[in-house]
PDB file of C-alpha atoms (C1' of nucleotides) in Angstrom:
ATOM      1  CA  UNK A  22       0.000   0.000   0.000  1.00 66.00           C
ATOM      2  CA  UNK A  23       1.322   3.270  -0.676  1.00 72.00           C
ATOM      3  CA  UNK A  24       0.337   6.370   0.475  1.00 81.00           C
ATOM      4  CA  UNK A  25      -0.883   9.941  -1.684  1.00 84.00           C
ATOM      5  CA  UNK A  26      -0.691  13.153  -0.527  1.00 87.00           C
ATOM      6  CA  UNK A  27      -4.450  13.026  -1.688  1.00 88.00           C
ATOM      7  CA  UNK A  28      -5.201  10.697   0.650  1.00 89.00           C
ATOM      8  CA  UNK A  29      -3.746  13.623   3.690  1.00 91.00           C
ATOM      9  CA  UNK A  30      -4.848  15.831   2.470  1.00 90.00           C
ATOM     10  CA  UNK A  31      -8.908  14.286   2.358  1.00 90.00           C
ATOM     11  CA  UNK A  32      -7.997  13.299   5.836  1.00 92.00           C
ATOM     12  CA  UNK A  33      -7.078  16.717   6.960  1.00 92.00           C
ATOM     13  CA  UNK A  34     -10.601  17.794   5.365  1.00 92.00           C
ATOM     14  CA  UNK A  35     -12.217  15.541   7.486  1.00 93.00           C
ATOM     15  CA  UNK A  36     -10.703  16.710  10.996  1.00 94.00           C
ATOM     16  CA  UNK A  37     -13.775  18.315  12.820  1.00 93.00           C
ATOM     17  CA  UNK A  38     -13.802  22.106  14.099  1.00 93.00           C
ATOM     18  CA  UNK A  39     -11.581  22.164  17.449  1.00 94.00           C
ATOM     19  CA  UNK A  40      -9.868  18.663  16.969  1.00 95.00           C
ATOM     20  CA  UNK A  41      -6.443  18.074  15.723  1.00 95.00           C
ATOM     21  CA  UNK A  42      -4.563  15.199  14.615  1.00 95.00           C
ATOM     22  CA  UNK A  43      -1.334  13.780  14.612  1.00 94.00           C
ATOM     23  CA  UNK A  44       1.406  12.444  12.036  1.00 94.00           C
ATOM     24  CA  UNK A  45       0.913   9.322  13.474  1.00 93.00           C
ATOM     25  CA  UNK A  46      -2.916   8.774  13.630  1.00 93.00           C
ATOM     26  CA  UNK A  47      -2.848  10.011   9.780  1.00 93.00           C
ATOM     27  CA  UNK A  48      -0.592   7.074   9.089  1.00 92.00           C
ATOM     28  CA  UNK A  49      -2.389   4.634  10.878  1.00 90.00           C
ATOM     29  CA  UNK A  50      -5.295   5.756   9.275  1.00 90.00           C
ATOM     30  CA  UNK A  51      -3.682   5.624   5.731  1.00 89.00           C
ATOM     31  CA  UNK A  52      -2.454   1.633   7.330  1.00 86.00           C
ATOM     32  CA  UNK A  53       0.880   2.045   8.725  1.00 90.00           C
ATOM     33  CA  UNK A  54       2.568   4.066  11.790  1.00 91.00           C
ATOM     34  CA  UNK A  55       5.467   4.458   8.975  1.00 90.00           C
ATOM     35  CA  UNK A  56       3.903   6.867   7.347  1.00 93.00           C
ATOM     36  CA  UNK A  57       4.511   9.460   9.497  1.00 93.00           C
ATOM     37  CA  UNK A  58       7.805  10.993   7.980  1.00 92.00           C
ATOM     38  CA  UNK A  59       6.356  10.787   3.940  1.00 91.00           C
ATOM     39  CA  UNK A  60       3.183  12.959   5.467  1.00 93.00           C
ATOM     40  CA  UNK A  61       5.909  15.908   7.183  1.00 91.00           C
ATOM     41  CA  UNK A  62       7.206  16.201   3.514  1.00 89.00           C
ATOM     42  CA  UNK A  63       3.485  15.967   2.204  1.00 90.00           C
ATOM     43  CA  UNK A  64       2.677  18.703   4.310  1.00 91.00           C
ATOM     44  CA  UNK A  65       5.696  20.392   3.701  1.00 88.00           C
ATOM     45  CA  UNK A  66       4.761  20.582  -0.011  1.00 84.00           C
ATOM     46  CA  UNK A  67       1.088  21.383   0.900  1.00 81.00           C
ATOM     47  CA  UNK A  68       0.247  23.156  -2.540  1.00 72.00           C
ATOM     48  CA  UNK A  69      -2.744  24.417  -1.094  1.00 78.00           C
ATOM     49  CA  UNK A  70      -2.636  25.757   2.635  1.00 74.00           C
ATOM     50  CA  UNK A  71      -5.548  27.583   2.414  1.00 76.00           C
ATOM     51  CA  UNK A  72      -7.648  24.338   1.476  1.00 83.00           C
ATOM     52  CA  UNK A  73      -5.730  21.742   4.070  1.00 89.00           C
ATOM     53  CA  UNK A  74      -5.951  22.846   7.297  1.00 92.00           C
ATOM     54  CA  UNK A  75      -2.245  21.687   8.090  1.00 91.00           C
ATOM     55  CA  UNK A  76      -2.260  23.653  11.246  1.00 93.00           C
ATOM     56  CA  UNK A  77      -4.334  20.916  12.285  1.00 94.00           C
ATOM     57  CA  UNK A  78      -0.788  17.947  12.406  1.00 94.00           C
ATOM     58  CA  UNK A  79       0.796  18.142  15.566  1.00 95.00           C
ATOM     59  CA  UNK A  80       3.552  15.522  15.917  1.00 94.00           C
ATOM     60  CA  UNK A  81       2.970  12.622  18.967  1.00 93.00           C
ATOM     61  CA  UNK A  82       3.327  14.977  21.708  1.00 93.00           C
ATOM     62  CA  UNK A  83       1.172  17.609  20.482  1.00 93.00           C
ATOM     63  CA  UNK A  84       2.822  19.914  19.909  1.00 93.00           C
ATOM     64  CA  UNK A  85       2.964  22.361  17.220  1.00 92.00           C
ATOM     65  CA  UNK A  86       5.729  21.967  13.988  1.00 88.00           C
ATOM     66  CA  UNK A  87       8.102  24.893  14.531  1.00 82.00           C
ATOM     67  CA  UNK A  88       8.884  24.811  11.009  1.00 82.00           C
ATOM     68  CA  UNK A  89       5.749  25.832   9.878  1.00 83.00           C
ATOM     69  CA  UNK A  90       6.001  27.336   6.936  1.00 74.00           C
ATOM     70  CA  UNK A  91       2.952  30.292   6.921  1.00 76.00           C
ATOM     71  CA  UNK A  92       4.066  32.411   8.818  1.00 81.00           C
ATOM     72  CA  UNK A  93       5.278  30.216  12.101  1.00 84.00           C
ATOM     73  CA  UNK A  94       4.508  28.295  15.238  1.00 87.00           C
ATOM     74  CA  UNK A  95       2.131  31.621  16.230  1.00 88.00           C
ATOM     75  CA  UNK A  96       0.281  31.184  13.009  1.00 90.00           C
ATOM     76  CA  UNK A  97      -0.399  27.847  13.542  1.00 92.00           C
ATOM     77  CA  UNK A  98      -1.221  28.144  17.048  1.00 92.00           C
ATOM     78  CA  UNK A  99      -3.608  31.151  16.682  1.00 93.00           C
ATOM     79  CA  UNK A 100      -5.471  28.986  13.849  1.00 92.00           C
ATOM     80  CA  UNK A 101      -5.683  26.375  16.463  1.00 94.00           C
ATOM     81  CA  UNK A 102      -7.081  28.547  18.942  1.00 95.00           C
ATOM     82  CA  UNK A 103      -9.766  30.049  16.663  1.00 95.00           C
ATOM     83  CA  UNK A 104     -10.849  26.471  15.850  1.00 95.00           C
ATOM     84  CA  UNK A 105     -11.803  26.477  19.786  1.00 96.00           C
ATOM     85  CA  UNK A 106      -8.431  24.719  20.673  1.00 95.00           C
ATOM     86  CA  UNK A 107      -6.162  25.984  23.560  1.00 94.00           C
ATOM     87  CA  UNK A 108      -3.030  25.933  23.129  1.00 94.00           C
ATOM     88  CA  UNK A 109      -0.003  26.106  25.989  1.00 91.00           C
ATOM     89  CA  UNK A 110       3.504  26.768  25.438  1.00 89.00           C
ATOM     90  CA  UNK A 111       3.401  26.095  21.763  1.00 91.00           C
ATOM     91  CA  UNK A 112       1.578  22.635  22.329  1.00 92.00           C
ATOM     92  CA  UNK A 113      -2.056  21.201  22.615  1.00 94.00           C
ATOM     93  CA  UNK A 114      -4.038  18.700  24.985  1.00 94.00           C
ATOM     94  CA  UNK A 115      -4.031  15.905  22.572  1.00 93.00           C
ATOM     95  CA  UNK A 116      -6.700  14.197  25.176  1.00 91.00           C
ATOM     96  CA  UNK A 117      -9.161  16.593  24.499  1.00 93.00           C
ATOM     97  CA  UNK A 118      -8.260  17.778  21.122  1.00 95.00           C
ATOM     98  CA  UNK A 119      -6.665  14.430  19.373  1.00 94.00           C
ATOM     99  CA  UNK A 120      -9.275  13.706  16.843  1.00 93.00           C
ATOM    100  CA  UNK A 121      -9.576   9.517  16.440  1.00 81.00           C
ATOM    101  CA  UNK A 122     -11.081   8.942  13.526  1.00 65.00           C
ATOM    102  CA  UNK A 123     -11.678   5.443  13.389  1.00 52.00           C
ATOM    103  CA  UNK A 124      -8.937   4.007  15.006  1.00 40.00           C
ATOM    104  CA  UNK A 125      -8.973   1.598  18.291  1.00 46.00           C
TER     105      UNK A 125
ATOM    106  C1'  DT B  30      18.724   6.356 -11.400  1.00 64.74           C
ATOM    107  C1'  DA B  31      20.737   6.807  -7.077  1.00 64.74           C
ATOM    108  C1'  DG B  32      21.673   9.303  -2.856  1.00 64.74           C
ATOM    109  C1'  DA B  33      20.374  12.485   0.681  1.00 64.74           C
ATOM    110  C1'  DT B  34      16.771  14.874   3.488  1.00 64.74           C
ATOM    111  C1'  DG B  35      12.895  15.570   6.562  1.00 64.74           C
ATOM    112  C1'  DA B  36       6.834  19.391   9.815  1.00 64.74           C
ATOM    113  C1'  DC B  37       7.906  11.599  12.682  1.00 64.74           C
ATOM    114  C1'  DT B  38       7.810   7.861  16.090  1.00 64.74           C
ATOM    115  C1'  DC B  39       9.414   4.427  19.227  1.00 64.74           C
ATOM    116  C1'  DA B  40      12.763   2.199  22.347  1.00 64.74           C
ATOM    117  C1'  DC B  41      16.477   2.359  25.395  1.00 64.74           C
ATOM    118  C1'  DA B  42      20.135   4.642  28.428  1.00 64.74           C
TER     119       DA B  42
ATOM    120  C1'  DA C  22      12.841  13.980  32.556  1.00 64.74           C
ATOM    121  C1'  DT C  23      16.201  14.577  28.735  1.00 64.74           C
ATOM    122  C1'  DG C  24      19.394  12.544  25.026  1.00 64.74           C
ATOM    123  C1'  DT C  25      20.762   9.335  21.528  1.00 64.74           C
ATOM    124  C1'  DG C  26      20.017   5.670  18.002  1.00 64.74           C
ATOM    125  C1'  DA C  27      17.483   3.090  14.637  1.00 64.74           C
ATOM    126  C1'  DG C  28      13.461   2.358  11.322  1.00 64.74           C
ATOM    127  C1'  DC C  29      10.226   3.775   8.222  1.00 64.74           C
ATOM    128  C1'  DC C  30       8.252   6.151   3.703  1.00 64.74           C
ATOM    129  C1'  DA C  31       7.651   9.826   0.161  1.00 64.74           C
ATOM    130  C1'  DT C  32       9.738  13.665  -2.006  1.00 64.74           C
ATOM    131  C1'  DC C  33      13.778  16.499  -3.584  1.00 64.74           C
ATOM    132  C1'  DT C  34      18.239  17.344  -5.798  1.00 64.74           C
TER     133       DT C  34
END
DNA sequence: TAGATGACTCACA
DNA sequence: ATGTGAGCCATCT
């Protein structure tokens, strides 16, 4: 199985308002844990930022990618907080804001 | 085509 | 709690 950027990028659509997700439940979600370093360069590519709510891929520990690349951690985290979602010291509650989609 | 890189994660010291 | 090492895949040069 191989994984498209498509298939992020759909996944991203279908975060809810006020959840987030990580690198790691995307992969899982696309079949395999693994995944996680092809969707940072995925993301990293994003062609269309305004459409996928990247903002929304924290890495395991939730917290936010300081190599964001519009405009920053603070961009990121003030799109996070006007999706509802608090975040501390550059880093979220992923067990309130981790968004499982279908997984365990 | 082949080699190197990275917005990751997990395990162990 | 913090630091280092190894494994994985897709994309870039």
């Amino acid at each position: 199985m191989i994984m498209n950027k498509q298939q992020v990028y759909d996944f991203l659509l279908t975060i809810p308002k006020g959840k987030v997700t990580t690198y790691g439940q995307i992969a899982m979600h696309l079949g395999n844990i693994r995944f996680a370093r092809g969707i940072g360069k995925i993301l990293h590519n994003n062609p269309d930022p305004d459409r996928y709510p990247c903002y929304k891929v924290v890495n395991a520990k939730g917290e936010l990618s300081h190599n964001y690349a519009f405009g920053g951690m603070p961009a990121q985290e003030s799109r996070l907080k006007a999706d509802g979602i608090e975040v501390t010291n550059g880093r979220v509650d992923l067990n309130q804001y981790l968004y499982r989609s279908e997984i365990e």
